[in-house]
PDB file of C-alpha atoms and ligand atoms in Angstrom:
ATOM      1  CA  UNK A   1      39.013  46.325 -31.200  1.00 82.00           C
ATOM      2  CA  UNK A   2      41.177  49.509 -31.818  1.00 79.00           C
ATOM      3  CA  UNK A   3      44.561  49.512 -30.286  1.00 77.00           C
ATOM      4  CA  UNK A   4      46.823  52.510 -29.320  1.00 74.00           C
ATOM      5  CA  UNK A   5      50.404  51.916 -28.474  1.00 76.00           C
ATOM      6  CA  UNK A   6      49.527  48.404 -27.190  1.00 85.00           C
ATOM      7  CA  UNK A   7      46.246  49.512 -25.420  1.00 97.00           C
ATOM      8  CA  UNK A   8      43.181  47.829 -26.451  1.00 98.00           C
ATOM      9  CA  UNK A   9      40.023  49.955 -26.314  1.00 98.00           C
ATOM     10  CA  UNK A  10      36.708  48.233 -25.727  1.00 98.00           C
ATOM     11  CA  UNK A  11      33.320  50.158 -25.973  1.00 98.00           C
ATOM     12  CA  UNK A  12      30.850  47.475 -25.243  1.00 98.00           C
ATOM     13  CA  UNK A  13      30.576  44.703 -22.589  1.00 98.00           C
ATOM     14  CA  UNK A  14      30.786  42.094 -25.426  1.00 98.00           C
ATOM     15  CA  UNK A  15      34.364  43.413 -26.339  1.00 98.00           C
ATOM     16  CA  UNK A  16      35.304  43.679 -22.748  1.00 98.00           C
ATOM     17  CA  UNK A  17      34.552  39.999 -22.217  1.00 98.00           C
ATOM     18  CA  UNK A  18      36.406  39.087 -25.489  1.00 98.00           C
ATOM     19  CA  UNK A  19      39.522  40.759 -24.142  1.00 98.00           C
ATOM     20  CA  UNK A  20      38.941  38.951 -20.871  1.00 98.00           C
ATOM     21  CA  UNK A  21      38.738  35.436 -22.582  1.00 98.00           C
ATOM     22  CA  UNK A  22      41.846  36.195 -24.620  1.00 98.00           C
ATOM     23  CA  UNK A  23      43.707  36.880 -21.466  1.00 98.00           C
ATOM     24  CA  UNK A  24      42.373  33.791 -19.750  1.00 98.00           C
ATOM     25  CA  UNK A  25      43.472  31.712 -22.539  1.00 98.00           C
ATOM     26  CA  UNK A  26      47.009  33.019 -22.325  1.00 98.00           C
ATOM     27  CA  UNK A  27      46.850  32.179 -18.634  1.00 98.00           C
ATOM     28  CA  UNK A  28      47.108  35.906 -17.519  1.00 98.00           C
ATOM     29  CA  UNK A  29      45.831  37.269 -14.194  1.00 98.00           C
ATOM     30  CA  UNK A  30      44.089  40.673 -14.706  1.00 99.00           C
ATOM     31  CA  UNK A  31      44.336  43.707 -12.362  1.00 99.00           C
ATOM     32  CA  UNK A  32      41.712  46.448 -12.885  1.00 99.00           C
ATOM     33  CA  UNK A  33      41.791  50.113 -12.011  1.00 99.00           C
ATOM     34  CA  UNK A  34      38.340  51.650 -12.806  1.00 98.00           C
ATOM     35  CA  UNK A  35      38.395  55.500 -13.266  1.00 98.00           C
ATOM     36  CA  UNK A  36      36.149  58.403 -14.342  1.00 98.00           C
ATOM     37  CA  UNK A  37      39.047  59.734 -16.476  1.00 98.00           C
ATOM     38  CA  UNK A  38      40.914  63.073 -16.326  1.00 97.00           C
ATOM     39  CA  UNK A  39      43.762  60.959 -15.163  1.00 98.00           C
ATOM     40  CA  UNK A  40      46.606  62.147 -12.827  1.00 98.00           C
ATOM     41  CA  UNK A  41      49.561  60.454 -11.244  1.00 98.00           C
ATOM     42  CA  UNK A  42      47.277  59.117  -8.568  1.00 98.00           C
ATOM     43  CA  UNK A  43      45.376  56.968 -11.275  1.00 98.00           C
ATOM     44  CA  UNK A  44      48.643  55.888 -12.851  1.00 98.00           C
ATOM     45  CA  UNK A  45      49.863  54.721  -9.444  1.00 98.00           C
ATOM     46  CA  UNK A  46      46.799  52.369  -9.319  1.00 98.00           C
ATOM     47  CA  UNK A  47      47.945  50.683 -12.671  1.00 98.00           C
ATOM     48  CA  UNK A  48      51.544  50.378 -11.381  1.00 98.00           C
ATOM     49  CA  UNK A  49      50.259  48.613  -8.294  1.00 98.00           C
ATOM     50  CA  UNK A  50      48.058  46.448 -10.254  1.00 98.00           C
ATOM     51  CA  UNK A  51      50.966  45.238 -12.484  1.00 98.00           C
ATOM     52  CA  UNK A  52      52.752  44.241  -9.207  1.00 98.00           C
ATOM     53  CA  UNK A  53      49.736  42.117  -8.305  1.00 98.00           C
ATOM     54  CA  UNK A  54      48.827  40.592 -11.696  1.00 98.00           C
ATOM     55  CA  UNK A  55      50.160  39.954 -15.275  1.00 98.00           C
ATOM     56  CA  UNK A  56      48.086  42.481 -17.148  1.00 98.00           C
ATOM     57  CA  UNK A  57      46.528  45.815 -16.213  1.00 98.00           C
ATOM     58  CA  UNK A  58      43.214  46.968 -17.311  1.00 98.00           C
ATOM     59  CA  UNK A  59      41.350  50.245 -16.636  1.00 98.00           C
ATOM     60  CA  UNK A  60      38.063  51.914 -17.433  1.00 98.00           C
ATOM     61  CA  UNK A  61      36.952  55.480 -18.186  1.00 98.00           C
ATOM     62  CA  UNK A  62      33.351  56.190 -17.398  1.00 98.00           C
ATOM     63  CA  UNK A  63      31.860  59.323 -15.802  1.00 98.00           C
ATOM     64  CA  UNK A  64      29.124  57.398 -13.982  1.00 98.00           C
ATOM     65  CA  UNK A  65      25.854  59.390 -14.052  1.00 98.00           C
ATOM     66  CA  UNK A  66      24.320  57.461 -11.040  1.00 98.00           C
ATOM     67  CA  UNK A  67      26.893  58.698  -8.544  1.00 98.00           C
ATOM     68  CA  UNK A  68      26.118  62.444  -9.214  1.00 98.00           C
ATOM     69  CA  UNK A  69      23.014  64.213  -7.739  1.00 97.00           C
ATOM     70  CA  UNK A  70      21.050  66.559 -10.128  1.00 97.00           C
ATOM     71  CA  UNK A  71      22.977  69.558  -8.634  1.00 95.00           C
ATOM     72  CA  UNK A  72      26.358  68.111  -8.925  1.00 96.00           C
ATOM     73  CA  UNK A  73      28.981  68.445 -11.637  1.00 96.00           C
ATOM     74  CA  UNK A  74      28.112  65.534 -14.031  1.00 97.00           C
ATOM     75  CA  UNK A  75      27.944  67.983 -17.033  1.00 96.00           C
ATOM     76  CA  UNK A  76      31.135  69.931 -16.205  1.00 95.00           C
ATOM     77  CA  UNK A  77      33.287  66.859 -14.846  1.00 96.00           C
ATOM     78  CA  UNK A  78      36.655  67.017 -16.748  1.00 96.00           C
ATOM     79  CA  UNK A  79      36.653  64.706 -19.742  1.00 96.00           C
ATOM     80  CA  UNK A  80      40.018  64.084 -21.692  1.00 97.00           C
ATOM     81  CA  UNK A  81      39.711  60.592 -23.314  1.00 97.00           C
ATOM     82  CA  UNK A  82      42.519  60.893 -25.802  1.00 96.00           C
ATOM     83  CA  UNK A  83      45.156  61.998 -23.546  1.00 97.00           C
ATOM     84  CA  UNK A  84      43.877  59.460 -20.712  1.00 98.00           C
ATOM     85  CA  UNK A  85      44.392  56.618 -23.186  1.00 98.00           C
ATOM     86  CA  UNK A  86      47.825  57.958 -23.961  1.00 97.00           C
ATOM     87  CA  UNK A  87      48.756  58.035 -20.156  1.00 98.00           C
ATOM     88  CA  UNK A  88      47.365  54.541 -19.721  1.00 98.00           C
ATOM     89  CA  UNK A  89      49.340  53.104 -22.509  1.00 98.00           C
ATOM     90  CA  UNK A  90      52.570  54.793 -21.192  1.00 97.00           C
ATOM     91  CA  UNK A  91      51.953  53.443 -17.785  1.00 98.00           C
ATOM     92  CA  UNK A  92      51.790  49.945 -19.139  1.00 97.00           C
ATOM     93  CA  UNK A  93      48.140  49.330 -19.106  1.00 98.00           C
ATOM     94  CA  UNK A  94      47.034  46.794 -21.770  1.00 98.00           C
ATOM     95  CA  UNK A  95      43.221  47.460 -21.908  1.00 98.00           C
ATOM     96  CA  UNK A  96      40.605  50.287 -21.374  1.00 98.00           C
ATOM     97  CA  UNK A  97      36.976  49.815 -21.156  1.00 98.00           C
ATOM     98  CA  UNK A  98      35.145  53.065 -22.275  1.00 98.00           C
ATOM     99  CA  UNK A  99      31.438  52.196 -22.324  1.00 98.00           C
ATOM    100  CA  UNK A 100      28.707  54.634 -23.164  1.00 98.00           C
ATOM    101  CA  UNK A 101      25.982  55.520 -20.658  1.00 98.00           C
ATOM    102  CA  UNK A 102      23.583  53.197 -22.570  1.00 98.00           C
ATOM    103  CA  UNK A 103      26.010  50.378 -22.558  1.00 98.00           C
ATOM    104  CA  UNK A 104      26.254  50.585 -18.738  1.00 98.00           C
ATOM    105  CA  UNK A 105      22.581  51.462 -18.113  1.00 98.00           C
ATOM    106  CA  UNK A 106      20.591  49.961 -20.908  1.00 98.00           C
ATOM    107  CA  UNK A 107      17.057  51.644 -21.608  1.00 97.00           C
ATOM    108  CA  UNK A 108      14.655  50.424 -19.005  1.00 98.00           C
ATOM    109  CA  UNK A 109      17.413  49.484 -16.543  1.00 97.00           C
ATOM    110  CA  UNK A 110      16.236  49.445 -13.018  1.00 98.00           C
ATOM    111  CA  UNK A 111      18.755  47.433 -10.863  1.00 98.00           C
ATOM    112  CA  UNK A 112      20.884  49.093  -8.296  1.00 98.00           C
ATOM    113  CA  UNK A 113      23.270  47.809  -5.582  1.00 98.00           C
ATOM    114  CA  UNK A 114      23.344  49.258  -2.172  1.00 97.00           C
ATOM    115  CA  UNK A 115      25.722  48.507   0.826  1.00 98.00           C
ATOM    116  CA  UNK A 116      23.462  49.263   3.719  1.00 95.00           C
ATOM    117  CA  UNK A 117      25.863  49.625   6.502  1.00 91.00           C
ATOM    118  CA  UNK A 118      28.568  52.048   5.148  1.00 96.00           C
ATOM    119  CA  UNK A 119      26.524  54.109   2.680  1.00 97.00           C
ATOM    120  CA  UNK A 120      24.662  56.510   4.812  1.00 97.00           C
ATOM    121  CA  UNK A 121      27.376  57.904   7.055  1.00 98.00           C
ATOM    122  CA  UNK A 122      30.082  60.589   6.355  1.00 98.00           C
ATOM    123  CA  UNK A 123      30.063  60.976   2.510  1.00 98.00           C
ATOM    124  CA  UNK A 124      26.819  59.301   2.362  1.00 98.00           C
ATOM    125  CA  UNK A 125      25.154  61.715   4.784  1.00 98.00           C
ATOM    126  CA  UNK A 126      26.205  64.662   2.541  1.00 97.00           C
ATOM    127  CA  UNK A 127      25.745  62.781  -0.931  1.00 97.00           C
ATOM    128  CA  UNK A 128      23.000  60.224  -0.043  1.00 97.00           C
ATOM    129  CA  UNK A 129      23.053  59.110  -3.717  1.00 97.00           C
ATOM    130  CA  UNK A 130      26.723  58.627  -4.029  1.00 98.00           C
ATOM    131  CA  UNK A 131      27.680  55.110  -2.757  1.00 98.00           C
ATOM    132  CA  UNK A 132      24.680  53.296  -4.393  1.00 98.00           C
ATOM    133  CA  UNK A 133      25.831  54.914  -7.654  1.00 98.00           C
ATOM    134  CA  UNK A 134      29.456  53.783  -7.084  1.00 98.00           C
ATOM    135  CA  UNK A 135      28.413  50.157  -6.013  1.00 98.00           C
ATOM    136  CA  UNK A 136      25.989  49.873  -8.974  1.00 98.00           C
ATOM    137  CA  UNK A 137      28.600  50.835 -11.561  1.00 98.00           C
ATOM    138  CA  UNK A 138      31.564  49.019  -9.974  1.00 99.00           C
ATOM    139  CA  UNK A 139      29.538  45.870  -9.865  1.00 98.00           C
ATOM    140  CA  UNK A 140      28.758  46.256 -13.548  1.00 98.00           C
ATOM    141  CA  UNK A 141      32.459  47.051 -14.412  1.00 99.00           C
ATOM    142  CA  UNK A 142      33.351  43.924 -12.497  1.00 98.00           C
ATOM    143  CA  UNK A 143      31.018  41.591 -14.429  1.00 98.00           C
ATOM    144  CA  UNK A 144      32.070  43.127 -17.865  1.00 98.00           C
ATOM    145  CA  UNK A 145      35.878  43.022 -17.211  1.00 98.00           C
ATOM    146  CA  UNK A 146      35.989  40.116 -14.686  1.00 98.00           C
ATOM    147  CA  UNK A 147      39.357  40.917 -13.167  1.00 98.00           C
ATOM    148  CA  UNK A 148      41.296  38.876 -10.559  1.00 98.00           C
ATOM    149  CA  UNK A 149      42.341  41.944  -8.582  1.00 98.00           C
ATOM    150  CA  UNK A 150      40.881  45.503  -8.502  1.00 99.00           C
ATOM    151  CA  UNK A 151      42.816  48.548  -7.212  1.00 99.00           C
ATOM    152  CA  UNK A 152      41.118  51.578  -5.618  1.00 98.00           C
ATOM    153  CA  UNK A 153      42.741  54.710  -4.167  1.00 98.00           C
ATOM    154  CA  UNK A 154      42.709  55.270  -0.379  1.00 98.00           C
ATOM    155  CA  UNK A 155      41.903  58.821  -1.114  1.00 98.00           C
ATOM    156  CA  UNK A 156      38.322  57.699  -1.309  1.00 98.00           C
ATOM    157  CA  UNK A 157      38.615  55.573   1.684  1.00 98.00           C
ATOM    158  CA  UNK A 158      35.017  55.119   2.348  1.00 98.00           C
ATOM    159  CA  UNK A 159      34.460  54.062  -1.183  1.00 98.00           C
ATOM    160  CA  UNK A 160      37.164  51.501  -0.837  1.00 98.00           C
ATOM    161  CA  UNK A 161      35.410  49.934   2.243  1.00 98.00           C
ATOM    162  CA  UNK A 162      32.119  50.113   0.530  1.00 98.00           C
ATOM    163  CA  UNK A 163      33.730  48.194  -2.564  1.00 98.00           C
ATOM    164  CA  UNK A 164      35.393  45.653  -0.275  1.00 98.00           C
ATOM    165  CA  UNK A 165      32.073  44.859   1.428  1.00 98.00           C
ATOM    166  CA  UNK A 166      30.098  44.607  -1.803  1.00 98.00           C
ATOM    167  CA  UNK A 167      32.690  42.423  -3.319  1.00 98.00           C
ATOM    168  CA  UNK A 168      32.606  40.133  -0.232  1.00 98.00           C
ATOM    169  CA  UNK A 169      28.832  40.007   0.034  1.00 98.00           C
ATOM    170  CA  UNK A 170      28.130  39.377  -3.685  1.00 98.00           C
ATOM    171  CA  UNK A 171      31.101  36.779  -3.875  1.00 98.00           C
ATOM    172  CA  UNK A 172      32.766  38.342  -6.773  1.00 98.00           C
ATOM    173  CA  UNK A 173      35.969  36.489  -5.996  1.00 98.00           C
ATOM    174  CA  UNK A 174      38.044  39.583  -6.725  1.00 98.00           C
ATOM    175  CA  UNK A 175      40.923  40.756  -4.523  1.00 98.00           C
ATOM    176  CA  UNK A 176      40.281  44.355  -3.605  1.00 99.00           C
ATOM    177  CA  UNK A 177      43.607  46.308  -2.843  1.00 98.00           C
ATOM    178  CA  UNK A 178      43.771  49.937  -1.625  1.00 98.00           C
ATOM    179  CA  UNK A 179      46.589  52.168  -2.988  1.00 98.00           C
ATOM    180  CA  UNK A 180      48.123  54.943  -0.930  1.00 98.00           C
ATOM    181  CA  UNK A 181      46.944  58.610  -1.767  1.00 98.00           C
ATOM    182  CA  UNK A 182      49.328  60.415  -4.110  1.00 98.00           C
ATOM    183  CA  UNK A 183      49.946  64.029  -3.023  1.00 98.00           C
ATOM    184  CA  UNK A 184      51.260  67.214  -4.729  1.00 98.00           C
ATOM    185  CA  UNK A 185      54.600  68.499  -3.480  1.00 98.00           C
ATOM    186  CA  UNK A 186      52.678  70.795  -0.867  1.00 98.00           C
ATOM    187  CA  UNK A 187      50.504  67.937   0.278  1.00 98.00           C
ATOM    188  CA  UNK A 188      47.236  68.289  -1.581  1.00 98.00           C
ATOM    189  CA  UNK A 189      45.742  64.968  -2.409  1.00 98.00           C
ATOM    190  CA  UNK A 190      45.721  64.520  -6.086  1.00 98.00           C
ATOM    191  CA  UNK A 191      42.190  64.554  -7.496  1.00 98.00           C
ATOM    192  CA  UNK A 192      40.579  65.261 -10.974  1.00 96.00           C
ATOM    193  CA  UNK A 193      38.452  67.962  -9.250  1.00 96.00           C
ATOM    194  CA  UNK A 194      41.606  69.978  -8.188  1.00 97.00           C
ATOM    195  CA  UNK A 195      41.352  71.337 -11.786  1.00 96.00           C
ATOM    196  CA  UNK A 196      38.366  73.477 -10.617  1.00 97.00           C
ATOM    197  CA  UNK A 197      40.426  75.448  -8.272  1.00 98.00           C
ATOM    198  CA  UNK A 198      41.442  79.032  -9.213  1.00 98.00           C
ATOM    199  CA  UNK A 199      44.968  80.124  -8.414  1.00 98.00           C
ATOM    200  CA  UNK A 200      43.898  81.698  -4.960  1.00 97.00           C
ATOM    201  CA  UNK A 201      41.887  78.456  -4.050  1.00 98.00           C
ATOM    202  CA  UNK A 202      44.725  76.172  -5.056  1.00 98.00           C
ATOM    203  CA  UNK A 203      46.963  78.079  -2.502  1.00 98.00           C
ATOM    204  CA  UNK A 204      44.321  77.865   0.190  1.00 98.00           C
ATOM    205  CA  UNK A 205      43.578  74.157  -0.556  1.00 98.00           C
ATOM    206  CA  UNK A 206      46.840  73.144   1.119  1.00 98.00           C
ATOM    207  CA  UNK A 207      45.203  73.743   4.456  1.00 98.00           C
ATOM    208  CA  UNK A 208      43.246  70.443   4.032  1.00 98.00           C
ATOM    209  CA  UNK A 209      46.360  68.189   4.298  1.00 98.00           C
ATOM    210  CA  UNK A 210      48.226  70.542   6.815  1.00 98.00           C
ATOM    211  CA  UNK A 211      45.303  70.516   9.210  1.00 98.00           C
ATOM    212  CA  UNK A 212      44.592  66.758   8.691  1.00 99.00           C
ATOM    213  CA  UNK A 213      48.222  65.660   9.480  1.00 98.00           C
ATOM    214  CA  UNK A 214      48.289  67.946  12.518  1.00 98.00           C
ATOM    215  CA  UNK A 215      44.943  66.608  13.871  1.00 98.00           C
ATOM    216  CA  UNK A 216      45.931  62.930  13.270  1.00 98.00           C
ATOM    217  CA  UNK A 217      49.196  63.736  15.366  1.00 98.00           C
ATOM    218  CA  UNK A 218      46.957  65.110  18.107  1.00 98.00           C
ATOM    219  CA  UNK A 219      44.611  62.016  18.153  1.00 98.00           C
ATOM    220  CA  UNK A 220      47.779  59.789  18.119  1.00 98.00           C
ATOM    221  CA  UNK A 221      48.938  61.670  21.169  1.00 98.00           C
ATOM    222  CA  UNK A 222      45.608  61.044  22.920  1.00 98.00           C
ATOM    223  CA  UNK A 223      43.994  64.547  22.693  1.00 98.00           C
ATOM    224  CA  UNK A 224      40.155  64.272  23.178  1.00 98.00           C
ATOM    225  CA  UNK A 225      38.557  63.601  19.833  1.00 98.00           C
ATOM    226  CA  UNK A 226      35.912  66.320  19.849  1.00 98.00           C
ATOM    227  CA  UNK A 227      38.389  69.053  20.786  1.00 98.00           C
ATOM    228  CA  UNK A 228      40.796  68.012  18.130  1.00 98.00           C
ATOM    229  CA  UNK A 229      38.242  67.818  15.273  1.00 98.00           C
ATOM    230  CA  UNK A 230      36.545  70.967  16.434  1.00 98.00           C
ATOM    231  CA  UNK A 231      39.835  72.824  16.145  1.00 98.00           C
ATOM    232  CA  UNK A 232      40.467  71.382  12.820  1.00 99.00           C
ATOM    233  CA  UNK A 233      37.089  72.628  11.590  1.00 98.00           C
ATOM    234  CA  UNK A 234      37.933  76.096  13.002  1.00 98.00           C
ATOM    235  CA  UNK A 235      41.251  76.167  11.264  1.00 98.00           C
ATOM    236  CA  UNK A 236      39.604  75.267   7.859  1.00 98.00           C
ATOM    237  CA  UNK A 237      37.171  78.078   8.064  1.00 98.00           C
ATOM    238  CA  UNK A 238      39.908  80.426   9.194  1.00 98.00           C
ATOM    239  CA  UNK A 239      41.885  79.383   6.129  1.00 98.00           C
ATOM    240  CA  UNK A 240      39.119  80.518   3.822  1.00 97.00           C
ATOM    241  CA  UNK A 241      36.865  77.398   3.394  1.00 98.00           C
ATOM    242  CA  UNK A 242      33.354  78.324   2.866  1.00 98.00           C
ATOM    243  CA  UNK A 243      32.054  75.432   4.975  1.00 98.00           C
ATOM    244  CA  UNK A 244      33.245  72.118   6.448  1.00 98.00           C
ATOM    245  CA  UNK A 245      31.032  69.120   5.854  1.00 98.00           C
ATOM    246  CA  UNK A 246      32.845  66.959   8.304  1.00 98.00           C
ATOM    247  CA  UNK A 247      36.062  66.387  10.317  1.00 98.00           C
ATOM    248  CA  UNK A 248      35.560  62.835  11.853  1.00 98.00           C
ATOM    249  CA  UNK A 249      37.876  60.421  13.632  1.00 98.00           C
ATOM    250  CA  UNK A 250      36.439  56.799  13.216  1.00 98.00           C
ATOM    251  CA  UNK A 251      37.669  53.090  13.572  1.00 98.00           C
ATOM    252  CA  UNK A 252      39.582  52.420  10.517  1.00 98.00           C
ATOM    253  CA  UNK A 253      37.951  48.970   9.848  1.00 97.00           C
ATOM    254  CA  UNK A 254      34.221  49.853  10.110  1.00 97.00           C
ATOM    255  CA  UNK A 255      34.117  53.753  10.269  1.00 98.00           C
ATOM    256  CA  UNK A 256      32.198  53.489  13.465  1.00 98.00           C
ATOM    257  CA  UNK A 257      32.756  56.172  15.990  1.00 98.00           C
ATOM    258  CA  UNK A 258      34.975  55.373  18.881  1.00 97.00           C
ATOM    259  CA  UNK A 259      32.408  55.976  21.390  1.00 95.00           C
ATOM    260  CA  UNK A 260      34.874  57.389  23.827  1.00 95.00           C
ATOM    261  CA  UNK A 261      36.377  60.768  24.677  1.00 97.00           C
ATOM    262  CA  UNK A 262      39.814  59.789  23.470  1.00 97.00           C
ATOM    263  CA  UNK A 263      40.809  57.009  20.990  1.00 97.00           C
ATOM    264  CA  UNK A 264      41.918  53.901  23.097  1.00 97.00           C
ATOM    265  CA  UNK A 265      45.544  53.152  23.319  1.00 98.00           C
ATOM    266  CA  UNK A 266      46.599  50.987  20.307  1.00 98.00           C
ATOM    267  CA  UNK A 267      43.374  51.595  18.517  1.00 97.00           C
ATOM    268  CA  UNK A 268      43.770  52.098  14.650  1.00 98.00           C
ATOM    269  CA  UNK A 269      41.645  55.032  13.422  1.00 98.00           C
ATOM    270  CA  UNK A 270      41.023  56.949  10.258  1.00 98.00           C
ATOM    271  CA  UNK A 271      40.668  60.765  10.133  1.00 98.00           C
ATOM    272  CA  UNK A 272      38.283  61.871   7.348  1.00 99.00           C
ATOM    273  CA  UNK A 273      37.365  65.320   6.343  1.00 98.00           C
ATOM    274  CA  UNK A 274      35.340  67.092   3.637  1.00 98.00           C
ATOM    275  CA  UNK A 275      35.250  70.818   3.183  1.00 98.00           C
ATOM    276  CA  UNK A 276      34.170  73.248   0.427  1.00 98.00           C
ATOM    277  CA  UNK A 277      36.458  75.972  -1.211  1.00 97.00           C
ATOM    278  CA  UNK A 278      34.491  78.203  -3.457  1.00 95.00           C
ATOM    279  CA  UNK A 279      32.601  75.776  -5.758  1.00 93.00           C
ATOM    280  CA  UNK A 280      35.105  72.821  -5.205  1.00 97.00           C
ATOM    281  CA  UNK A 281      34.489  70.221  -2.602  1.00 97.00           C
ATOM    282  CA  UNK A 282      37.740  68.635  -1.331  1.00 98.00           C
ATOM    283  CA  UNK A 283      37.937  65.380   0.781  1.00 98.00           C
ATOM    284  CA  UNK A 284      40.967  63.638   2.302  1.00 98.00           C
ATOM    285  CA  UNK A 285      41.809  61.113   4.950  1.00 99.00           C
ATOM    286  CA  UNK A 286      44.636  59.578   6.873  1.00 99.00           C
ATOM    287  CA  UNK A 287      45.247  56.560   9.093  1.00 98.00           C
ATOM    288  CA  UNK A 288      46.598  56.934  12.720  1.00 98.00           C
ATOM    289  CA  UNK A 289      47.328  54.648  15.690  1.00 98.00           C
ATOM    290  CA  UNK A 290      46.767  55.981  19.170  1.00 98.00           C
ATOM    291  CA  UNK A 291      50.112  55.740  21.169  1.00 97.00           C
TER     292      UNK A 291
HETATM  293  O1  PAF B 301      36.754  56.744  -7.792  1.00 56.72           O
HETATM  294  C1  PAF B 301      36.210  56.808  -8.759  1.00 56.72           C
HETATM  295  O2  PAF B 301      36.775  57.369  -9.750  1.00 56.72           O
HETATM  296  C2  PAF B 301      34.862  56.475  -9.049  1.00 56.72           C
HETATM  297  O3  PAF B 301      34.019  56.428  -7.965  1.00 56.72           O
HETATM  298  C3  PAF B 301      34.793  54.929  -9.619  1.00 56.72           C
HETATM  299  C4  PAF B 301      35.228  53.985  -8.604  1.00 56.72           C
HETATM  300  C5  PAF B 301      35.567  54.843 -10.913  1.00 56.72           C
HETATM  301  C6  PAF B 301      33.239  54.519  -9.917  1.00 56.72           C
HETATM  302  O4  PAF B 301      32.748  55.409 -10.899  1.00 56.72           O
END
């Protein structure tokens, strides 16, 4: 298998398993951070966290077609394999799996994985195909790389919960670790899709984290949930967002609604939002605890 600055690059599941067996023979524990490429510091922080949890870090770069709807950005999703591999090597990653679509979904393939409870709400309501695509590809990546630990960013908090549930239900025996969201200096959550923002939109985008943190503070102080989230929606629209898909305060462990006017004292919640700025859809979330 080709190596770049200490990074082994595998293109087939056979090569991925060969690398896995070699690590096992050396007694190494493997941490895995799957990605769709166009790597930023948020991705590299997953590698760093992985290296705190295991002996070697592995990653993957695969723009997964099954998590995009026909009208979404599969064709234009940023791709930068060469520079991504350099960044991974510099971050101390030992292995990257870069399969082709046919390697992941062989001709005639008809198997999909669906996590029923969590996949139809919030992101799943707006992108009904999304979590089935994620669960299907992550389960395959887990089978091909067979790590001990897998690290996913809290930026995609619902995705993290879906993967935790899938891992538990299917008995993969992999420890799933959530990594804190990395932010730009002005608070915008790092995302490969931020590359779509033009200069004006990039300046407006800061409203997402500003409104989110202010709303979480209101919920912590016991402001009624609907008043706080409605005000957040209005502020995003006033800041130039074309539409707001949702601003929701949910229980952090299940993403179920609180079912009360205010969050109960001591409850741990997650505030999640998604809004569209021009052609770009931005999502973010933050945890809070009601005082
Ligand atoms: O978060 C992502 O980048 C993707 O959804 C993932 C987990 C790599 C699956 O394609």
